Tab-separated table of C-alpha atoms in Angstrom:
chain	number	residue	atom	x	y	z
R	1	MET	CA	59.364	42.722	118.248
R	2	SER	CA	60.152	42.635	121.978
R	3	THR	CA	57.502	43.167	124.649
R	4	ALA	CA	59.339	46.299	125.833
R	5	TYR	CA	59.189	47.767	122.324
R	6	LYS	CA	55.487	46.925	121.989
R	7	ASN	CA	54.877	48.681	125.292
R	8	ARG	CA	56.808	51.698	124.033
R	9	ILE	CA	54.623	51.888	120.917
R	10	GLN	CA	51.572	51.715	123.184
R	11	GLU	CA	52.920	54.601	125.286
R	12	PHE	CA	53.230	56.766	122.162
R	13	LYS	CA	49.743	55.792	120.988
R	14	SER	CA	48.293	56.794	124.353
R	15	ALA	CA	50.156	60.131	124.295
R	16	LEU	CA	48.919	60.838	120.744
R	17	ALA	CA	45.330	59.816	121.552
R	18	GLU	CA	44.780	62.712	123.957
R	19	ASP	CA	42.404	65.437	122.758
R	20	THR	CA	45.074	67.945	123.733
R	21	ILE	CA	48.622	66.643	123.347
R	22	ASN	CA	50.807	67.007	126.435
R	23	LEU	CA	53.917	68.409	124.747
R	24	THR	CA	56.186	67.955	127.776
R	25	ALA	CA	55.244	64.276	128.065
R	26	LEU	CA	55.639	63.728	124.302
R	27	ARG	CA	59.084	65.353	124.354
R	28	GLU	CA	60.206	63.118	127.229
R	29	LEU	CA	58.989	60.022	125.374
R	30	SER	CA	60.528	61.087	122.046
R	31	PHE	CA	63.938	61.935	123.519
R	32	SER	CA	64.856	58.236	123.649
R	33	GLY	CA	63.771	57.629	120.053
R	34	ILE	CA	60.426	57.443	118.259
R	35	PRO	CA	59.062	54.197	116.744
R	36	HIS	CA	58.536	54.353	112.984
R	37	GLU	CA	55.692	51.807	113.096
R	38	GLU	CA	52.151	52.998	112.283
R	39	GLY	CA	53.396	56.451	111.261
R	40	ILE	CA	54.174	57.424	114.866
R	41	ARG	CA	57.475	59.163	114.029
R	42	SER	CA	55.945	61.125	111.149
R	43	LEU	CA	53.139	62.398	113.398
R	44	CYS	CA	55.448	63.199	116.334
R	45	TRP	CA	57.797	65.232	114.118
R	46	LYS	CA	54.846	67.312	112.867
R	47	ILE	CA	54.005	68.150	116.485
R	48	LEU	CA	57.593	68.628	117.712
R	49	LEU	CA	58.368	70.977	114.790
R	50	ASN	CA	55.397	73.175	115.802
R	51	TYR	CA	53.397	72.383	112.688
R	52	LEU	CA	50.369	70.581	114.102
R	53	PRO	CA	48.505	72.359	116.927
R	54	LEU	CA	48.347	70.541	120.270
R	55	ASP	CA	44.529	70.533	120.133
R	56	GLN	CA	43.637	67.513	117.960
R	57	THR	CA	40.133	68.800	117.253
R	58	LEU	CA	41.760	71.542	115.124
R	59	TRP	CA	43.865	69.207	112.982
R	60	GLU	CA	41.395	68.541	110.161
R	61	SER	CA	40.586	72.195	109.442
R	62	PHE	CA	44.204	73.291	110.019
R	63	LEU	CA	45.656	70.730	107.603
R	64	LYS	CA	43.058	71.516	104.953
R	65	LYS	CA	43.928	75.230	105.166
R	66	GLN	CA	47.727	74.678	105.114
R	67	ARG	CA	47.584	72.342	102.145
R	68	GLU	CA	45.434	74.816	100.237
R	69	VAL	CA	47.947	77.569	101.053
R	70	TYR	CA	50.736	75.392	99.620
R	71	SER	CA	48.685	74.709	96.460
R	72	GLN	CA	48.312	78.465	96.088
R	73	PHE	CA	52.103	78.864	96.353
R	74	LEU	CA	52.491	76.340	93.512
R	75	ARG	CA	50.002	78.252	91.358
R	76	GLU	CA	51.593	81.653	92.006
R	77	MET	CA	55.267	80.696	91.878
R	78	ILE	CA	55.494	77.820	89.415
R	79	ILE	CA	52.356	77.484	87.292
R	80	GLN	CA	51.486	81.133	86.562
R	81	PRO	CA	55.115	82.208	85.801
R	82	GLY	CA	55.409	79.019	83.731
R	83	ILE	CA	52.336	79.950	81.681
R	84	ALA	CA	53.681	83.493	81.260
R	85	LYS	CA	57.068	82.142	80.088
R	86	ALA	CA	55.400	79.669	77.729
R	87	ASN	CA	53.658	82.655	76.158
R	88	LEU	CA	56.633	85.038	76.262
R	89	GLY	CA	58.086	85.641	72.857
R	90	LEU	CA	55.095	84.142	71.046
R	91	SER	CA	54.037	87.633	70.130
R	92	ARG	CA	56.205	90.671	69.444
R	93	ALA	CA	54.268	92.473	72.174
R	94	ASP	CA	56.151	90.429	74.804
R	95	VAL	CA	59.480	91.920	73.794
R	96	THR	CA	59.040	95.661	74.153
R	97	LEU	CA	61.342	98.620	74.598
R	98	GLU	CA	60.294	98.639	78.272
R	99	ASP	CA	60.780	94.913	78.941
R	100	HIS	CA	63.025	92.516	77.033
R	101	PRO	CA	65.480	89.686	77.867
R	102	LEU	CA	68.414	92.105	78.304
R	103	ASN	CA	66.501	94.534	80.520
R	104	PRO	CA	68.635	95.222	83.670
R	105	ASN	CA	65.641	96.641	85.594
R	106	PRO	CA	65.140	94.545	88.795
R	107	ASP	CA	61.344	94.721	88.266
R	108	SER	CA	61.573	93.201	84.790
R	109	ARG	CA	59.761	89.876	84.580
R	110	TRP	CA	62.553	88.601	82.320
R	111	ASN	CA	65.145	89.605	84.927
R	112	THR	CA	63.174	87.822	87.674
R	113	TYR	CA	62.893	84.739	85.477
R	114	PHE	CA	66.657	84.564	84.856
R	115	LYS	CA	67.488	85.100	88.563
R	116	ASP	CA	65.065	82.348	89.548
R	117	ASN	CA	66.757	80.070	87.029
R	118	GLU	CA	70.152	80.566	88.688
R	119	ILE	CA	68.672	79.426	92.017
R	120	LEU	CA	66.764	76.581	90.357
R	121	LEU	CA	69.903	75.193	88.665
R	122	GLN	CA	71.769	75.130	92.001
R	123	ILE	CA	68.833	73.367	93.705
R	124	ASP	CA	68.543	70.922	90.804
R	125	LYS	CA	72.230	70.007	90.977
R	126	ASP	CA	72.027	69.379	94.738
R	127	VAL	CA	68.743	67.447	94.951
R	128	ARG	CA	69.776	64.982	92.232
R	129	ARG	CA	72.698	63.959	94.465
R	130	LEU	CA	70.546	63.550	97.580
R	131	TYR	CA	71.430	60.278	99.350
R	132	PRO	CA	72.952	58.650	96.232
R	133	ASP	CA	73.374	55.343	98.094
R	134	MET	CA	69.589	55.029	98.368
R	135	ALA	CA	67.237	54.393	95.466
R	136	PHE	CA	64.327	56.145	97.210
R	137	PHE	CA	64.835	59.666	95.857
R	138	GLN	CA	65.176	58.402	92.253
R	139	ARG	CA	61.975	56.375	92.447
R	140	PRO	CA	58.630	57.770	91.280
R	141	THR	CA	56.326	59.026	94.020
R	142	GLU	CA	52.996	57.233	94.443
R	143	TYR	CA	51.309	60.615	94.736
R	144	PRO	CA	52.628	62.950	92.008
R	145	CYS	CA	51.355	66.506	92.347
R	146	GLN	CA	48.261	66.587	90.107
R	147	LEU	CA	48.231	70.381	90.112
R	148	ILE	CA	51.725	70.432	88.591
R	149	LEU	CA	51.231	67.508	86.196
R	150	ASP	CA	47.737	68.486	84.995
R	151	PRO	CA	47.890	68.195	81.172
R	152	GLN	CA	45.388	71.089	80.958
R	153	ASN	CA	48.130	73.409	82.236
R	154	ASP	CA	50.250	74.268	79.217
R	155	TYR	CA	53.182	75.834	81.053
R	156	GLU	CA	56.928	75.545	81.530
R	157	THR	CA	57.522	73.083	84.398
R	158	LEU	CA	60.632	73.215	86.622
R	159	ARG	CA	61.875	70.094	84.837
R	160	ARG	CA	61.581	71.831	81.460
R	161	ARG	CA	63.143	75.033	82.789
R	162	VAL	CA	66.243	73.128	83.903
R	163	GLU	CA	66.507	71.267	80.585
R	164	GLN	CA	66.205	74.490	78.577
R	165	THR	CA	68.509	76.570	80.791
R	166	THR	CA	71.417	74.099	80.808
R	167	LEU	CA	73.664	75.139	77.937
R	168	LYS	CA	74.594	72.274	75.609
R	169	ALA	CA	78.052	73.607	74.753
R	170	GLN	CA	80.133	71.586	72.301
R	171	THR	CA	83.815	71.587	71.402
R	172	VAL	CA	84.935	71.158	67.808
R	173	ASN	CA	88.348	69.511	67.306
R	174	ARG	CA	90.082	68.598	64.085
R	175	ASN	CA	92.665	65.851	64.241
R	176	ARG	CA	95.759	65.443	62.015
R	177	SER	CA	93.829	63.521	59.380
R	178	GLY	CA	91.450	66.433	58.980
R	179	VAL	CA	88.558	64.576	60.674
R	180	THR	CA	86.339	66.893	62.717
R	181	ASN	CA	85.157	65.623	66.101
R	182	VAL	CA	82.356	67.341	67.976
R	183	SER	CA	82.368	66.566	71.691
R	184	SER	CA	80.345	67.810	74.641
R	185	PRO	CA	82.769	68.754	77.418
R	186	GLY	CA	79.907	69.212	79.864
R	187	LYS	CA	79.009	65.546	79.625
R	188	ALA	CA	82.577	64.396	80.167
R	189	LEU	CA	83.090	66.734	83.109
R	190	ASN	CA	79.639	65.925	84.531
R	191	LEU	CA	78.644	69.598	84.426
R	192	TYR	CA	75.060	68.841	83.503
R	193	PRO	CA	73.491	66.865	86.315
R	194	SER	CA	70.199	66.704	84.405
R	195	ASN	CA	71.827	63.882	82.401
R	196	GLU	CA	72.751	61.860	85.496
R	197	TYR	CA	69.440	60.057	85.806
R	198	GLU	CA	66.840	58.942	83.381
R	199	VAL	CA	63.924	61.377	83.375
R	200	LEU	CA	60.629	59.749	84.255
R	201	PRO	CA	57.819	59.806	81.684
R	202	ASN	CA	55.160	62.522	81.654
R	203	GLY	CA	52.577	62.046	84.366
R	204	SER	CA	55.054	60.804	86.979
R	205	GLU	CA	57.791	62.456	89.005
R	206	ALA	CA	60.648	61.268	91.197
R	207	HIS	CA	60.871	62.049	94.908
R	208	TRP	CA	63.875	64.322	94.252
R	209	GLU	CA	61.667	66.461	91.988
R	210	VAL	CA	59.269	66.967	94.892
R	211	VAL	CA	62.183	68.058	97.112
R	212	GLU	CA	63.321	70.426	94.343
R	213	ARG	CA	59.877	72.038	94.245
R	214	ILE	CA	59.796	72.471	98.056
R	215	LEU	CA	63.200	74.209	98.017
R	216	PHE	CA	62.289	76.416	95.043
R	217	ILE	CA	59.085	77.611	96.758
R	218	TYR	CA	61.048	78.235	99.974
R	219	ALA	CA	63.647	80.283	98.057
R	220	LYS	CA	60.933	82.371	96.369
R	221	LEU	CA	59.191	83.082	99.693
R	222	ASN	CA	62.448	83.893	101.516
R	223	PRO	CA	64.456	86.085	99.101
R	224	GLY	CA	66.735	87.278	101.925
R	225	ILE	CA	68.208	83.803	102.263
R	226	ALA	CA	66.837	82.135	99.063
R	227	TYR	CA	68.654	78.819	98.643
R	228	VAL	CA	72.002	77.917	100.175
R	229	GLN	CA	73.773	74.651	99.382
R	230	GLY	CA	73.060	72.160	102.147
R	231	MET	CA	69.394	72.992	102.662
R	232	ASN	CA	68.641	69.924	100.546
R	233	GLU	CA	70.334	67.808	103.236
R	234	ILE	CA	67.918	69.188	105.858
R	235	VAL	CA	64.726	68.807	103.859
R	236	GLY	CA	65.666	65.266	102.672
R	237	PRO	CA	65.210	63.327	105.955
R	238	ILE	CA	61.967	65.191	106.772
R	239	TYR	CA	60.477	64.421	103.358
R	240	TYR	CA	61.660	60.791	103.509
R	241	THR	CA	59.991	60.330	106.911
R	242	PHE	CA	56.686	61.822	105.729
R	243	ALA	CA	56.687	60.148	102.282
R	244	THR	CA	57.200	56.686	103.812
R	245	ASP	CA	54.321	57.053	106.288
R	246	PRO	CA	52.224	53.853	106.139
R	247	SER	CA	49.013	55.900	106.123
R	248	SER	CA	48.060	57.008	102.606
R	249	GLN	CA	46.139	60.044	103.907
R	250	TRP	CA	49.389	61.422	105.396
R	251	LYS	CA	51.675	60.178	102.630
R	252	GLU	CA	49.545	61.855	99.946
R	253	HIS	CA	50.279	65.277	101.457
R	254	ALA	CA	53.949	64.670	102.302
R	255	GLU	CA	55.058	67.565	100.068
R	256	ALA	CA	52.978	70.303	101.723
R	257	ASP	CA	53.596	68.985	105.243
R	258	THR	CA	57.363	68.779	104.603
R	259	PHE	CA	57.395	72.350	103.288
R	260	PHE	CA	55.849	73.784	106.453
R	261	CYS	CA	57.937	71.633	108.844
R	262	PHE	CA	61.111	72.550	106.939
R	263	THR	CA	60.130	76.239	107.064
R	264	ASN	CA	59.606	76.017	110.838
R	265	LEU	CA	62.949	74.275	111.355
R	266	MET	CA	64.733	76.812	109.145
R	267	SER	CA	63.200	79.691	111.121
R	268	GLU	CA	65.298	78.407	114.053
R	269	ASN	CA	68.358	77.445	112.000
R	270	ARG	CA	68.452	80.045	109.206
R	271	ASP	CA	71.065	82.324	110.847
R	272	ASN	CA	73.631	79.579	110.180
R	273	PHE	CA	73.026	80.038	106.442
R	274	ILE	CA	73.281	83.852	106.328
R	275	LYS	CA	76.899	84.783	105.607
R	276	SER	CA	76.546	88.380	106.834
R	277	LEU	CA	75.652	87.040	110.319
R	278	ASP	CA	78.606	84.620	110.540
R	279	ASP	CA	80.544	86.676	113.092
R	280	SER	CA	77.528	87.957	115.034
R	281	GLN	CA	76.346	86.530	118.363
R	282	CYS	CA	73.692	84.434	116.599
R	283	GLY	CA	75.976	83.415	113.713
R	284	ILE	CA	77.712	80.143	112.957
R	285	THR	CA	81.207	81.276	114.123
R	286	CYS	CA	79.954	81.812	117.678
R	287	LYS	CA	78.305	78.356	117.675
R	288	MET	CA	81.450	76.668	116.369
R	289	GLU	CA	83.494	78.281	119.148
R	290	SER	CA	80.854	77.132	121.669
R	291	VAL	CA	81.681	73.500	120.770
R	292	TYR	CA	85.304	74.085	121.813
R	293	SER	CA	84.275	75.982	124.969
R	294	MET	CA	82.101	73.024	125.940
R	295	LEU	CA	84.891	70.557	125.069
R	296	LYS	CA	87.262	72.517	127.308
R	297	GLU	CA	84.876	71.918	130.241
R	298	LYS	CA	84.228	68.259	129.449
R	299	ASP	CA	87.669	67.034	128.321
R	300	LEU	CA	90.490	69.508	128.886
R	301	GLU	CA	93.169	67.069	127.697
R	302	LEU	CA	91.513	66.607	124.282
R	303	PHE	CA	90.857	70.348	123.987
R	304	LEU	CA	94.535	71.153	124.620
R	305	LYS	CA	95.616	68.476	122.126
R	306	LEU	CA	93.446	70.011	119.392
R	307	GLU	CA	94.732	73.503	120.259
R	308	GLU	CA	98.322	72.277	120.181
R	309	GLN	CA	97.840	70.796	116.716
R	310	ASN	CA	96.074	73.967	115.563
R	311	ILE	CA	92.894	72.069	114.633
R	312	LYS	CA	90.237	74.781	114.538
R	313	PRO	CA	86.515	74.078	115.026
R	314	GLN	CA	85.774	75.647	111.597
R	315	TYR	CA	87.459	72.680	109.911
R	316	PHE	CA	84.665	70.263	110.807
R	317	THR	CA	81.943	71.770	113.038
R	318	PHE	CA	80.644	74.111	110.310
R	319	ARG	CA	79.106	71.179	108.433
R	320	TRP	CA	78.022	69.393	111.605
R	321	LEU	CA	76.087	72.416	112.889
R	322	THR	CA	74.593	73.852	109.701
R	323	LEU	CA	73.415	70.483	108.356
R	324	LEU	CA	72.357	69.104	111.770
R	325	LEU	CA	74.743	66.128	111.347
R	326	SER	CA	72.807	64.947	108.287
R	327	GLN	CA	76.004	64.206	106.339
R	328	GLU	CA	77.892	62.500	109.156
R	329	PHE	CA	75.737	59.370	109.444
R	330	LEU	CA	73.580	57.060	107.344
R	331	LEU	CA	69.982	58.218	106.942
R	332	PRO	CA	68.435	55.844	109.554
R	333	ASP	CA	70.943	57.128	112.130
R	334	VAL	CA	70.330	60.762	111.153
R	335	ILE	CA	66.593	60.217	111.654
R	336	ARG	CA	67.217	58.633	115.071
R	337	ILE	CA	69.433	61.569	116.151
R	338	TRP	CA	66.775	64.000	114.922
R	339	ASP	CA	64.141	62.280	117.090
R	340	THR	CA	66.113	63.495	120.106
R	341	LEU	CA	67.107	66.823	118.541
R	342	PHE	CA	63.499	67.754	117.743
R	343	SER	CA	62.237	66.632	121.142
R	344	ASP	CA	64.675	68.840	123.066
R	345	LYS	CA	63.163	72.277	123.601
R	346	ASP	CA	66.681	73.723	123.563
R	347	ARG	CA	67.539	71.654	120.511
R	348	PHE	CA	70.517	73.608	119.247
R	349	HIS	CA	72.240	73.508	122.632
R	350	PHE	CA	71.718	69.750	122.561
R	351	LEU	CA	73.345	69.683	119.091
R	352	LEU	CA	76.479	71.278	120.610
R	353	LEU	CA	76.544	68.473	123.219
R	354	VAL	CA	76.313	65.831	120.461
R	355	CYS	CA	79.189	67.476	118.554
R	356	CYS	CA	81.230	67.509	121.745
R	357	ALA	CA	80.456	63.836	122.399
R	358	MET	CA	81.502	62.964	118.818
R	359	LEU	CA	84.889	64.644	119.360
R	360	MET	CA	85.440	62.832	122.633
């Protein structure tokens, strides 16, 4: 480690040791990249994403409250519905004329359960593919959620919901000799991602399962947007950064902290995921066109070349902007770009500049 780098770490430590964090100074430091040593990046991101208050004396009580709030979300949105589902159908009283599995009423608890399952299956499919080149997300977490895995809770977990909801369709073929073959087309076509990876034993859970839970809770709390494909690519780097923190006291609560930081980031970025806003002033179409407007100022020759060849910004900038470049680079590079992105107070304007620089 060079002397310059050691000095840089010391600068961050000094900035983070203040009773009241100087946000302007921290942003200036972070813009050129944040060291990962000693959990500095993890802590800086929590501040830059407006999760931790600037007054350090408030951190202990604030974190305790937020983590309890998240535990309550788990109880209300996963455990209690899971207990209810585990009990549904055990008695005839659960299937009544008023409420039954085919009830179209939006207030029906069966109807809610089935709608949630549609979202859960999409999340499940996406999180299992998260950074497939890395083993991290398939590995078991050191700190599985005890609330979820408590053997005292006899309820339907998200893992079990996915396994039970995925239809095991089979095709029956008879060949010329009269031999009947039963095959599962889903397996051959890879339709059932729950078979892609070996499920961990009871009492442990993989990192991707934690990400799945974060996204499911987010979807339940934000029904207007729910879950849109690609959100997994935004939550992944945040969770990875927090779950690899060298400090066990931070690492243990990576799930709750990731949820709130992701929620804060999405509050700034969510318009990109709402289809009805695509053509509005705050929608993704306007932002994609802004990349070309900026390119026209910075490199007219390249702009005219793209126009001449009819290469529209929608062809590539949609993914760049909605996923914050998370699919364009390897994870360490994404994290480094995000250091600068999060430290810029006008972060989404800065993202346009990065897109423009990539084109040039």
